[in-house]
Short mmCIF file of C-alpha atoms in Angstrom, two decimals:
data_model
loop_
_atom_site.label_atom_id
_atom_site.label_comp_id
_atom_site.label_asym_id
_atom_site.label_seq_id
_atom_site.Cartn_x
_atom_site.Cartn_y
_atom_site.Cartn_z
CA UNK Q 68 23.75 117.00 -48.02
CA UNK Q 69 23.54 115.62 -44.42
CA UNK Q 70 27.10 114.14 -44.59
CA UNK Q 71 28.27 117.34 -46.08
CA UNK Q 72 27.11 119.27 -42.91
CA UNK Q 73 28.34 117.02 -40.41
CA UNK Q 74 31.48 117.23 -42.49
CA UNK Q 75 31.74 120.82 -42.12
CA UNK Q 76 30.11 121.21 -38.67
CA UNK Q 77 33.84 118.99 -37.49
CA UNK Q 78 35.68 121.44 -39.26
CA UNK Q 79 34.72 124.68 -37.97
CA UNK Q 80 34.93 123.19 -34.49
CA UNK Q 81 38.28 125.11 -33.68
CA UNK Q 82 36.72 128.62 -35.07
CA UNK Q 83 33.56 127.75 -32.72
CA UNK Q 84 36.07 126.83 -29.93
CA UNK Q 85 37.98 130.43 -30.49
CA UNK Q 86 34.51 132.48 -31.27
CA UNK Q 87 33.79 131.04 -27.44
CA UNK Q 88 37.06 132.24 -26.19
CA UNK Q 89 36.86 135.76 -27.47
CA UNK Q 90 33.05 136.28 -25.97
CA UNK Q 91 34.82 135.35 -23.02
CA UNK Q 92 36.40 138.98 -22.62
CA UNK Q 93 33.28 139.97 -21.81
CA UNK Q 94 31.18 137.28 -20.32
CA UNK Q 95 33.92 134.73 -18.54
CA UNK Q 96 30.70 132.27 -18.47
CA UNK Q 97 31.93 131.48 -22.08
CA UNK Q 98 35.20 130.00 -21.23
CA UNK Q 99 33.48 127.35 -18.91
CA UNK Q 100 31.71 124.18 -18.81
CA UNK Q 101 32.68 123.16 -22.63
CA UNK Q 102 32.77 119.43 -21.70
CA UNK Q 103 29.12 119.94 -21.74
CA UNK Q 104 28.95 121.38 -25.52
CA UNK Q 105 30.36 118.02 -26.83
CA UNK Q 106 28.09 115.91 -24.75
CA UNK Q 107 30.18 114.98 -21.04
CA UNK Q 108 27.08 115.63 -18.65
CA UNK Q 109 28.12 112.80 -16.59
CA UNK Q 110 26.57 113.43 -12.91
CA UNK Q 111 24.91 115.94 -14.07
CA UNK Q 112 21.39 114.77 -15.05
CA UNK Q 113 19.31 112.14 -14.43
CA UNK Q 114 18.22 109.72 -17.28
CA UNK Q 115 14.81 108.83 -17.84
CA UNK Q 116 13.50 111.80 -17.93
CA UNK Q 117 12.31 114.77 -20.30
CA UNK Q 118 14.84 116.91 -22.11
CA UNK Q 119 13.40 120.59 -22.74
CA UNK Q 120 15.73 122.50 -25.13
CA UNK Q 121 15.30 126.06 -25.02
CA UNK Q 122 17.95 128.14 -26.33
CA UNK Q 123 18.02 131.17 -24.61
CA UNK Q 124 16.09 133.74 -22.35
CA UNK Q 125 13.15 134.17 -24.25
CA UNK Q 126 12.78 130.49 -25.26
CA UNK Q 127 13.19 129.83 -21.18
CA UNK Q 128 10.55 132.58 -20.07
CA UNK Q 129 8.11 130.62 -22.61
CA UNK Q 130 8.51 127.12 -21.38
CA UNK Q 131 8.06 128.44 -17.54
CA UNK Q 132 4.24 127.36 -17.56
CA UNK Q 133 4.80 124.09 -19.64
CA UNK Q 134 8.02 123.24 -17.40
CA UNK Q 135 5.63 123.72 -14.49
CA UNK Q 136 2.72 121.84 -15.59
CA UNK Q 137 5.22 118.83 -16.85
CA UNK Q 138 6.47 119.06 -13.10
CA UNK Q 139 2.64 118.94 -11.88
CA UNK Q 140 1.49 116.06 -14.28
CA UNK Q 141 4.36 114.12 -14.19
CA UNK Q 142 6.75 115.01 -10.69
CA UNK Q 143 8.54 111.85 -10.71
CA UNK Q 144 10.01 112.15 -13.82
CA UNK Q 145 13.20 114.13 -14.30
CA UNK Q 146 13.46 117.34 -15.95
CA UNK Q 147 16.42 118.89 -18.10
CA UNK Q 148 16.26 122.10 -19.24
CA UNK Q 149 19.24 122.54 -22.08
CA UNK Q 150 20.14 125.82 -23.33
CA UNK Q 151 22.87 127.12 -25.52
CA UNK Q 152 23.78 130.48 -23.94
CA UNK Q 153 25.13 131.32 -20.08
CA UNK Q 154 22.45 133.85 -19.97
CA UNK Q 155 20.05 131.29 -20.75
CA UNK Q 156 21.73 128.96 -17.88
CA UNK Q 157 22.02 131.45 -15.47
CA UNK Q 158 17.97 131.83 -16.38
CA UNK Q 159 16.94 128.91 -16.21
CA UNK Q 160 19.03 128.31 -12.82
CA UNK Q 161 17.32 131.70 -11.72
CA UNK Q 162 13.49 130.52 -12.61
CA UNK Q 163 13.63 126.86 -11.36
CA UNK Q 164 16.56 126.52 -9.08
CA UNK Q 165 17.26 122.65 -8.36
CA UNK Q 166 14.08 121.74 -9.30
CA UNK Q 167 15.35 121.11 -13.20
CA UNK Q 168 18.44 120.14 -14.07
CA UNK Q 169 20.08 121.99 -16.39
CA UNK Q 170 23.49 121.26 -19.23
CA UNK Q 171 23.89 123.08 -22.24
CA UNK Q 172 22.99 120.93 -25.15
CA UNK Q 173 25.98 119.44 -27.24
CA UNK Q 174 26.96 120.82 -30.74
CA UNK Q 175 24.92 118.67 -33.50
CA UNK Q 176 27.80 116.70 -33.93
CA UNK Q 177 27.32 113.09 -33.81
CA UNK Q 178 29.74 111.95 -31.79
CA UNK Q 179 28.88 114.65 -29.26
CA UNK Q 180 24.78 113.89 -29.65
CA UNK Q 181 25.25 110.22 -29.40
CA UNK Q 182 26.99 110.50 -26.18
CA UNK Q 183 24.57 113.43 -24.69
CA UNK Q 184 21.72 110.30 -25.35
CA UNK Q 185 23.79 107.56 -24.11
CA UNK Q 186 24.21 109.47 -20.49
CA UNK Q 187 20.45 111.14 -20.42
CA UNK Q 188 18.26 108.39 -22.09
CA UNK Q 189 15.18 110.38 -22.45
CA UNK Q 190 11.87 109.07 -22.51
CA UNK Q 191 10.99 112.51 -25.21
CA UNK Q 192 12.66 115.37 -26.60
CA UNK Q 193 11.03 118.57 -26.26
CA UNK Q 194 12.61 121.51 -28.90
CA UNK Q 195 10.74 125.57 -27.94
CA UNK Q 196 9.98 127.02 -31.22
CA UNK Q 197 11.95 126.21 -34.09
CA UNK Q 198 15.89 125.14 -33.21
CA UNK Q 199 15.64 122.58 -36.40
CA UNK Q 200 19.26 121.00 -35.68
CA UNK Q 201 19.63 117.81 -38.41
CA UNK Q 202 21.83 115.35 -36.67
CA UNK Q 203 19.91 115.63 -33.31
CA UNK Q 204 16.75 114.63 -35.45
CA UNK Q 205 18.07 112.05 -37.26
CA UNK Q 206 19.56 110.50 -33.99
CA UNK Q 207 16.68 110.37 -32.15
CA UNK Q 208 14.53 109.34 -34.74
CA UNK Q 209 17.10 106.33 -35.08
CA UNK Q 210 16.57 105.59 -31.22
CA UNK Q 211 13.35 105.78 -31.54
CA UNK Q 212 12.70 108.89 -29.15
CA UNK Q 213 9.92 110.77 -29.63
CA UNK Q 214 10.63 114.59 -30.66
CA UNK Q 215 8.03 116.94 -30.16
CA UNK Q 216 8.67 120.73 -31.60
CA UNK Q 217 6.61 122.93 -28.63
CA UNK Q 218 5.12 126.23 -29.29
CA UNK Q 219 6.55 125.90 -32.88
CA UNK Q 220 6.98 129.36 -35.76
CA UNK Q 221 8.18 129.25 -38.75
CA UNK Q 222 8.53 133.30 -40.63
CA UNK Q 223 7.68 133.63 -43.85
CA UNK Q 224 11.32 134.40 -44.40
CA UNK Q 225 12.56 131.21 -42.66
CA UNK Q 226 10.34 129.08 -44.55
CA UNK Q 227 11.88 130.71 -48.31
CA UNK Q 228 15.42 129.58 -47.13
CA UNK Q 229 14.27 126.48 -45.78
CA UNK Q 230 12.84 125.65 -49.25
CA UNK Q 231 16.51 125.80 -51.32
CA UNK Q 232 17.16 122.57 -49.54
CA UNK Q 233 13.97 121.39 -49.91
CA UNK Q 234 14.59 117.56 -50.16
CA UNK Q 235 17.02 118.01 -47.25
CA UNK Q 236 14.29 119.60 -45.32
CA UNK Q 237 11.55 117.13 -46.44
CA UNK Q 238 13.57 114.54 -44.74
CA UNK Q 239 14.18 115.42 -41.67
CA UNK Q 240 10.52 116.61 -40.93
CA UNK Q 241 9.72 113.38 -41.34
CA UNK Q 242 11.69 111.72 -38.65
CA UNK Q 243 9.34 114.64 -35.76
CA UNK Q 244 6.73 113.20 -34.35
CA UNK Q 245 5.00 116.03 -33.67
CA UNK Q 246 5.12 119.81 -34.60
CA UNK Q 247 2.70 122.08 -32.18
CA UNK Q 248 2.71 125.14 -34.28
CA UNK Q 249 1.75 128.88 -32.94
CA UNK Q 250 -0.86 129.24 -35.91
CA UNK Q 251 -2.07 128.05 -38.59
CA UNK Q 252 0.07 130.02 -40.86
CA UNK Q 253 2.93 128.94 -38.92
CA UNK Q 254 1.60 124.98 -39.64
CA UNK Q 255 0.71 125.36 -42.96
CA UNK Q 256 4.72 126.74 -44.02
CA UNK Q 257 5.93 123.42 -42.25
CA UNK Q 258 3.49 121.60 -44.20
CA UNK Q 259 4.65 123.37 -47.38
CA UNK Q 260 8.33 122.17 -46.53
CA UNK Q 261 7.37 118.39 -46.61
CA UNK Q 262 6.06 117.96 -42.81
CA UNK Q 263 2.88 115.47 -43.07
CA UNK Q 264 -0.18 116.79 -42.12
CA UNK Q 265 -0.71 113.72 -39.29
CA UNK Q 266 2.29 115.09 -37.52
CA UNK Q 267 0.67 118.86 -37.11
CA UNK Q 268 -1.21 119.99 -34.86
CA UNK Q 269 -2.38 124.10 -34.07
CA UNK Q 270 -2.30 124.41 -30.24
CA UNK Q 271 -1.70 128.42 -30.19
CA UNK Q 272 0.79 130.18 -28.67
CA UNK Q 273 1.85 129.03 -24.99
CA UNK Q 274 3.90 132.42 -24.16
CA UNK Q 275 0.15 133.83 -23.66
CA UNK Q 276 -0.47 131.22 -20.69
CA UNK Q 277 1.51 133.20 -17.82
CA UNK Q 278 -0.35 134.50 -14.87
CA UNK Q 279 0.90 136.66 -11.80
CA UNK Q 280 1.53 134.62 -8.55
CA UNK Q 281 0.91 135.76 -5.12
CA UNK Q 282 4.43 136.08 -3.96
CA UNK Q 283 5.65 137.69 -7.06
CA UNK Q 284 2.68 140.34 -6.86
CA UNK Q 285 3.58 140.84 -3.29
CA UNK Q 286 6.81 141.34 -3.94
CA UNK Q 287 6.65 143.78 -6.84
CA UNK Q 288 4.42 146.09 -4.54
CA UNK Q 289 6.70 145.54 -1.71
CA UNK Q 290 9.66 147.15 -4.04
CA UNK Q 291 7.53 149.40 -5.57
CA UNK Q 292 6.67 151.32 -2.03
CA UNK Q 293 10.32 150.88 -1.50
CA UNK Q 294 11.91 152.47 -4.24
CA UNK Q 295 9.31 154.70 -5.31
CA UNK Q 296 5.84 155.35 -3.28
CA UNK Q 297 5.29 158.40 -4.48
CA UNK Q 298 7.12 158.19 -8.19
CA UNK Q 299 6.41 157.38 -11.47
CA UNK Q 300 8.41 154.95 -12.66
CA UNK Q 301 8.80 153.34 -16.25
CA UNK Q 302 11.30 150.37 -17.52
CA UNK Q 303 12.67 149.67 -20.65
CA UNK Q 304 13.53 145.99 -20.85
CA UNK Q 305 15.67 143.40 -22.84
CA UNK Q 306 17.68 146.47 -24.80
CA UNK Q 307 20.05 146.29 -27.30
CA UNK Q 308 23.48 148.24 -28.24
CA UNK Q 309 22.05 151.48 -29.68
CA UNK Q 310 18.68 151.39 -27.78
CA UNK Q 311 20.09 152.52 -24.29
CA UNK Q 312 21.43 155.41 -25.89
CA UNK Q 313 17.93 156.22 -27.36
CA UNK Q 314 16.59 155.30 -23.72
CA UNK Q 315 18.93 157.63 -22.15
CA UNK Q 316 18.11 160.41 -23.71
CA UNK Q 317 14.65 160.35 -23.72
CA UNK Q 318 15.06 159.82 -19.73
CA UNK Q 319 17.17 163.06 -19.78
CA UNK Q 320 14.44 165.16 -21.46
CA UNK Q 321 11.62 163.48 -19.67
CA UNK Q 322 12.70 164.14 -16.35
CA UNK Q 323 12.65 168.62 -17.65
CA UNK Q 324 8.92 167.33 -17.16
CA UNK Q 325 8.77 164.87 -14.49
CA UNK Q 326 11.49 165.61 -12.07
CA UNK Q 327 10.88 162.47 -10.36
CA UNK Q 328 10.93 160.16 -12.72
CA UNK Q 329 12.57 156.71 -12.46
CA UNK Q 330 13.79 154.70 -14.81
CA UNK Q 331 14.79 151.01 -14.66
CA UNK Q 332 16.98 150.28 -17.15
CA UNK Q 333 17.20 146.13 -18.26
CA UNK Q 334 20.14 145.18 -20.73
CA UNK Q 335 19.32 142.04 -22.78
CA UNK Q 336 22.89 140.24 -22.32
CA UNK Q 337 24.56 140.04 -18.98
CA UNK Q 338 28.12 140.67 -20.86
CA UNK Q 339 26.89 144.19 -21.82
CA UNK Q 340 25.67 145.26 -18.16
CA UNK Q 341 29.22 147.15 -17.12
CA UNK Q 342 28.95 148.89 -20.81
CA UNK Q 343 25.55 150.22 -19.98
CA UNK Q 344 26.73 151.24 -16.50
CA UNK Q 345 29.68 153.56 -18.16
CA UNK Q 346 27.34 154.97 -20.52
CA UNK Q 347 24.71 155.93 -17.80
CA UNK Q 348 27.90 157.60 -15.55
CA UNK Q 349 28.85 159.24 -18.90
CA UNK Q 350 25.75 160.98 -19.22
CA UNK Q 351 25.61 162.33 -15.80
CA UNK Q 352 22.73 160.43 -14.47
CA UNK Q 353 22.68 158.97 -11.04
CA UNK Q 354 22.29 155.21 -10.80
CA UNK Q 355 22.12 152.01 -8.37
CA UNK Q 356 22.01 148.44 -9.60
CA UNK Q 357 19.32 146.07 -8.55
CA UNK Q 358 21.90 143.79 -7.95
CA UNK Q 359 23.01 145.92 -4.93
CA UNK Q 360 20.09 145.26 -2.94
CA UNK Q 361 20.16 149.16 -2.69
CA UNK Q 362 16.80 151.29 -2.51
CA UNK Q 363 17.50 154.00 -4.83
CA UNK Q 364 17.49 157.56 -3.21
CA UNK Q 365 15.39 161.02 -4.51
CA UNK Q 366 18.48 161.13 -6.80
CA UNK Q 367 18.66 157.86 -8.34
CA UNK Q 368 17.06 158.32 -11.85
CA UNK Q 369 18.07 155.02 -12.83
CA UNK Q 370 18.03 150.99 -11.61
CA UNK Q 371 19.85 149.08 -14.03
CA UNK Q 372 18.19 145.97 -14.12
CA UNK Q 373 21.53 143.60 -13.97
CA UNK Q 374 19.90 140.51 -12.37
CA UNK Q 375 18.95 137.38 -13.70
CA UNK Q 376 15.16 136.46 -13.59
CA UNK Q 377 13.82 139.33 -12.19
CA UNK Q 378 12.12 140.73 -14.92
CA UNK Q 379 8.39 139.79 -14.17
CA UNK Q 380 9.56 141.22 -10.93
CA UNK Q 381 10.65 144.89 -12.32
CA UNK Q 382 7.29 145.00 -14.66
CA UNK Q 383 5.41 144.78 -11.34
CA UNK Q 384 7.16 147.86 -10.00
CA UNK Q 385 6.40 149.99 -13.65
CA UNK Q 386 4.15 152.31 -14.59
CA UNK Q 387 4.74 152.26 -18.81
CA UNK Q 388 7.01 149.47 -20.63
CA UNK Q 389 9.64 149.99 -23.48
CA UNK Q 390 10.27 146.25 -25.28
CA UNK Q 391 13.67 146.80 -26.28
CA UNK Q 392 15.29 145.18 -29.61
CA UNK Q 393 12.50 147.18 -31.62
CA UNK Q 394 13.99 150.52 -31.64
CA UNK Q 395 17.13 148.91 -33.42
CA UNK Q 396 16.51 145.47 -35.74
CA UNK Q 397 16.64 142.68 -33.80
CA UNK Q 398 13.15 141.63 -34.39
CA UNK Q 399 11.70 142.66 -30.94
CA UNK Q 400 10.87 140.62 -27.34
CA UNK Q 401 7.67 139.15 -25.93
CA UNK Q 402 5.41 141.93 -24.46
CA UNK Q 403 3.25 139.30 -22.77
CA UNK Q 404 5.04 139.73 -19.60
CA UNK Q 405 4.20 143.66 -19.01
CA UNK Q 406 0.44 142.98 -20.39
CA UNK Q 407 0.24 140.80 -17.45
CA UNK Q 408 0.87 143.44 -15.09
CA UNK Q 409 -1.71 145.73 -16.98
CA UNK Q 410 0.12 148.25 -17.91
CA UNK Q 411 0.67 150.19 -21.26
CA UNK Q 412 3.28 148.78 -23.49
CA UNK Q 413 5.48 150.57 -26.28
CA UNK Q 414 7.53 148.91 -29.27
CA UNK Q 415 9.51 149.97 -31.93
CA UNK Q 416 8.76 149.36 -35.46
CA UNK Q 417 11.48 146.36 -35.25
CA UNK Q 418 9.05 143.21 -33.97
CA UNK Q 419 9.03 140.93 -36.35
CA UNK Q 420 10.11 138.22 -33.94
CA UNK Q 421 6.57 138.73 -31.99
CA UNK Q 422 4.59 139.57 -34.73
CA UNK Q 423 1.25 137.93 -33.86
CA UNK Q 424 1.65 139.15 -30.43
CA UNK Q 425 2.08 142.75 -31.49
CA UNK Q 426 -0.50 142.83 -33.92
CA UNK Q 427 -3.16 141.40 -31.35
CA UNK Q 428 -1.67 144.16 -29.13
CA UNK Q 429 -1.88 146.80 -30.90
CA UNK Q 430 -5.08 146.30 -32.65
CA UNK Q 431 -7.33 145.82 -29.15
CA UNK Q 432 -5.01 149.02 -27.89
CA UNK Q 433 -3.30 147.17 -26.17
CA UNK Q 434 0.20 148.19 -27.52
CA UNK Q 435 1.41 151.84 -28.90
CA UNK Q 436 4.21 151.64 -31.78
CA UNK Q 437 6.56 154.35 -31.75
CA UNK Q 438 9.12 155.06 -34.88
CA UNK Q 439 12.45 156.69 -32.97
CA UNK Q 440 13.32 158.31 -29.86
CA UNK Q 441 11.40 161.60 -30.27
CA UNK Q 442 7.74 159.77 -30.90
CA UNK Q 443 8.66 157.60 -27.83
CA UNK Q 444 9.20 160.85 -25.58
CA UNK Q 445 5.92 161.88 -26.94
CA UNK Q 446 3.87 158.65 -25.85
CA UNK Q 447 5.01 158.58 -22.41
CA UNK Q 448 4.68 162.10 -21.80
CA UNK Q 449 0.99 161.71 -22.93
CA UNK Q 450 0.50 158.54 -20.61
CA UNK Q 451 2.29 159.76 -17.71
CA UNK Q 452 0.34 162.70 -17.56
CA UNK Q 453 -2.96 160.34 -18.04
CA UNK Q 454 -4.05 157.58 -15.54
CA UNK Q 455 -7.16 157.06 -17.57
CA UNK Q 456 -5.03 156.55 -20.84
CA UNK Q 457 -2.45 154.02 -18.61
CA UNK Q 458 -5.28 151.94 -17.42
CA UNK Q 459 -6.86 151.48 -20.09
CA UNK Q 460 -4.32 150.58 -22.96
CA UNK Q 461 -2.93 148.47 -19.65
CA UNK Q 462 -6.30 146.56 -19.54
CA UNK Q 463 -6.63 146.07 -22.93
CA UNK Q 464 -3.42 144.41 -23.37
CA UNK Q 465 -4.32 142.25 -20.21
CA UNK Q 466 -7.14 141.48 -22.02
CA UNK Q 467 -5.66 140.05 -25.05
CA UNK Q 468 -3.56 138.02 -22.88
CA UNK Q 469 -6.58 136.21 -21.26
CA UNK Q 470 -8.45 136.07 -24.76
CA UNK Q 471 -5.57 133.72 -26.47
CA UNK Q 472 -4.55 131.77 -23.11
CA UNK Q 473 -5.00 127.85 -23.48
CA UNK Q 474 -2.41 126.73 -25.51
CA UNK Q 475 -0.91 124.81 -22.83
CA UNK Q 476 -3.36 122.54 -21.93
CA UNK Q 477 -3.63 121.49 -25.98
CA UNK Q 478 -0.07 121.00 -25.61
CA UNK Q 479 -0.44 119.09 -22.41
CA UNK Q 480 -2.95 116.78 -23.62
CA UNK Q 481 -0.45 116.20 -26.83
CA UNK Q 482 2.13 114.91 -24.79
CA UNK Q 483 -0.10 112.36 -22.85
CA UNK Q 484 0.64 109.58 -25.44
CA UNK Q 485 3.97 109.87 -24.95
CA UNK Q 486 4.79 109.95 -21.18
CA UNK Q 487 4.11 107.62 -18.74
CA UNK Q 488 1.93 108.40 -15.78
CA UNK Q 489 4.46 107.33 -13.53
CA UNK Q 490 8.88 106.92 -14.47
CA UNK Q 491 9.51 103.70 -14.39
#
């Protein structure tokens, strides 16, 4: 079976090639930098090092505490951050500046993989979550680099499909080192697939170890007494096609009750931000982009949110948070970073993504789940019209977040036996 997919992963190369080509009407970020997808990262990195995979945004906003403490524990060594997506490259440029480097990680084709090794030489292999990719496994196993799967889930649904290739699968969990899994449901359906129980370990779930820093809380208040000192002001982040229309117009009728409400509006993909900006003129709502540098007027009654790494930022300046991808099925984003702000949080019923999270959430009260557009205009006309009922589903889903923090250092002290104190 593993010659079979390398097989076809050659073949489909051209219809990969094209598929980039086309997403490049909309995001030209696609049409560059494909010497890096089969491996030519000459100049580029430096070997030695660590090599964090994470393959896009959310996988980057999770690894931002481990990425620092790595950096803390271990400064000399060199860090590479490799995503698959522009949006996760102009992220992780956007969170860590030069401090990383960053390539996109080659296709799992071994000519490709073998070369990506052969320039970077990594001391270990860090994978966020579950990007199970065969040949890169098998590789490093062969090389004898350690490959540690960070913060690792594993759905009840993934682990079903997994199991038709069973043997397959059984294999190449044997050549990881190490699997850090979320939970212990999470560890047992990697044990179930053939993944021995020495290589497991629970550690928790890392995305709850964020925290607020003193510049970032400085400047969300600084923005918030620019744009809107005496406003209320909710965002809806990390939407989807479909849920700005469902945003939209519950803005419209809101605003019949709160004339000065603002709303900051965050598309999920970067390609999709001049789509959202026609559909916001077509409705006859006045708008600025963030992006602008622009303090929106008493007539603005929306920001669009089209800036990279910002979003911890635009939380800060919020009253209420919409996690977008929930209202239409996508499975959801992490609500971790509005909790940490302390303030109230609504979903969609569409979160199986961030299941665990939402559940912990919602149960403390912590999180409201709304089923369409007409019970989320409902919820946030109850909270904006109650600061007692906005503090304290806001500190109860701050206080989840501190409850379930610790992760990292479990998944810090995991990596010990396999980094040096000092590169050599």
């Amino acid at each position: 079976m593993a010659n079979l997919y390398t097989i076809l992963l050659y073949l489909i190369q051209p219809l990969i090639c094209l598929r980039l080509w086309i997403r490049g009407r909309k995001n030209p970020a696609y049409r560059k930098r494909w010497a890096e997808r089969y491996g030519y990262c000459y100049g580029k990195v430096k070997p030695y090092g660590i090599v964090l995979h994470c393959v896009s945004v959310g996988e980057i906003i999770a690894a931002v505490p481990l990425i620092n403490a790595l950096r803390c524990y271990y400064p000399i060594l060199p860090i590479t951050v490799t995503t698959m997506t522009p949006t996760g490259s102009e992220n992780t440029k956007a969170k860590f500046g030069n401090n990383v480097y960053h390539v996109y990680l080659p296709y799992d084709i071994p000519c490709a993989i073998k070369r990506f090794l052969d320039i970077i030489k990594p001391k270990l292999m860090i994978i966020m979550e579950t990007e199970l990719w065969p040949n890169i496994i098998r590789i490093l196993h062969q090389r004898h680099i350690p490959l540690i799967i960070a913060n690792a889930r594993l759905s009840e649904r993934s682990a079903k499909s997994y199991k038709k290739i069973g043997n397959f699968m059984c294999t190449l969990l044997q050549h990881i080192t190490l699997v850090a899994a979320q939970s212990t449901e999470d560890g047992e359906r990697f044990l179930s697939l053939g993944l021995k129980e020495s290589h497991l370990a629970i550690t928790g779930n890392i995305k709850f170890d964020i925290s607020l820093t003193s510049q970032l809380t400085i400047a969300a208040l600084t923005l918030r007494r620019q744009w809107a000192p005496d406003r209320p002001v909710w965002i809806a982040s990390s939407t989807h096609k479909g849920e700005e229309n469902i945003v939209l117009n519950v803005h419209r009728r809101l605003l019949k009750y709160f004339p000065k409400l603002l709303l900051i509006l965050v598309p999920r993909h970067a390609e999709r931000f001049q789509d959202v900006c026609n559909l916001v003129s077509k409705l006859g709502l006045m708008f600025t982009l963030r992006s602008s540098g622009d303090i929106p007027s008493s007539t603005t009654k929306v920001v669009i949110g089209n800036t990279m790494g910002e979003l911890m930022l635009l939380y800060g300046i919020a009253d209420l948070a919409f996690i977008g991808g929930s209202l239409v099925a996508h499975g959801g984003h992490n609500p971790l970073e509005a909790a940490v702000h302390t303030i109230p949080i609504l979903t969609g019923p569409h979160t199986w993504n961030f299941k665990d999270i939402c559940n912990k959430l919602q149960k403390a009260q912590g999180l409201i789940n709304v089923e369409d557009e007409f019970s989320l205009e409902k919820e946030i006309i109850s909270l904006l019209n109650s600061k007692y009922a906005r503090e304290n589903y806001g500190h109860n889903a701050v206080k989840v977040l501190h409850q379930n923090q610790g992760a990292l250092n479990d998944l810090i002290y995991l990596l010990k036996p396999y980094l040096p104190l000092r590169s050599k």
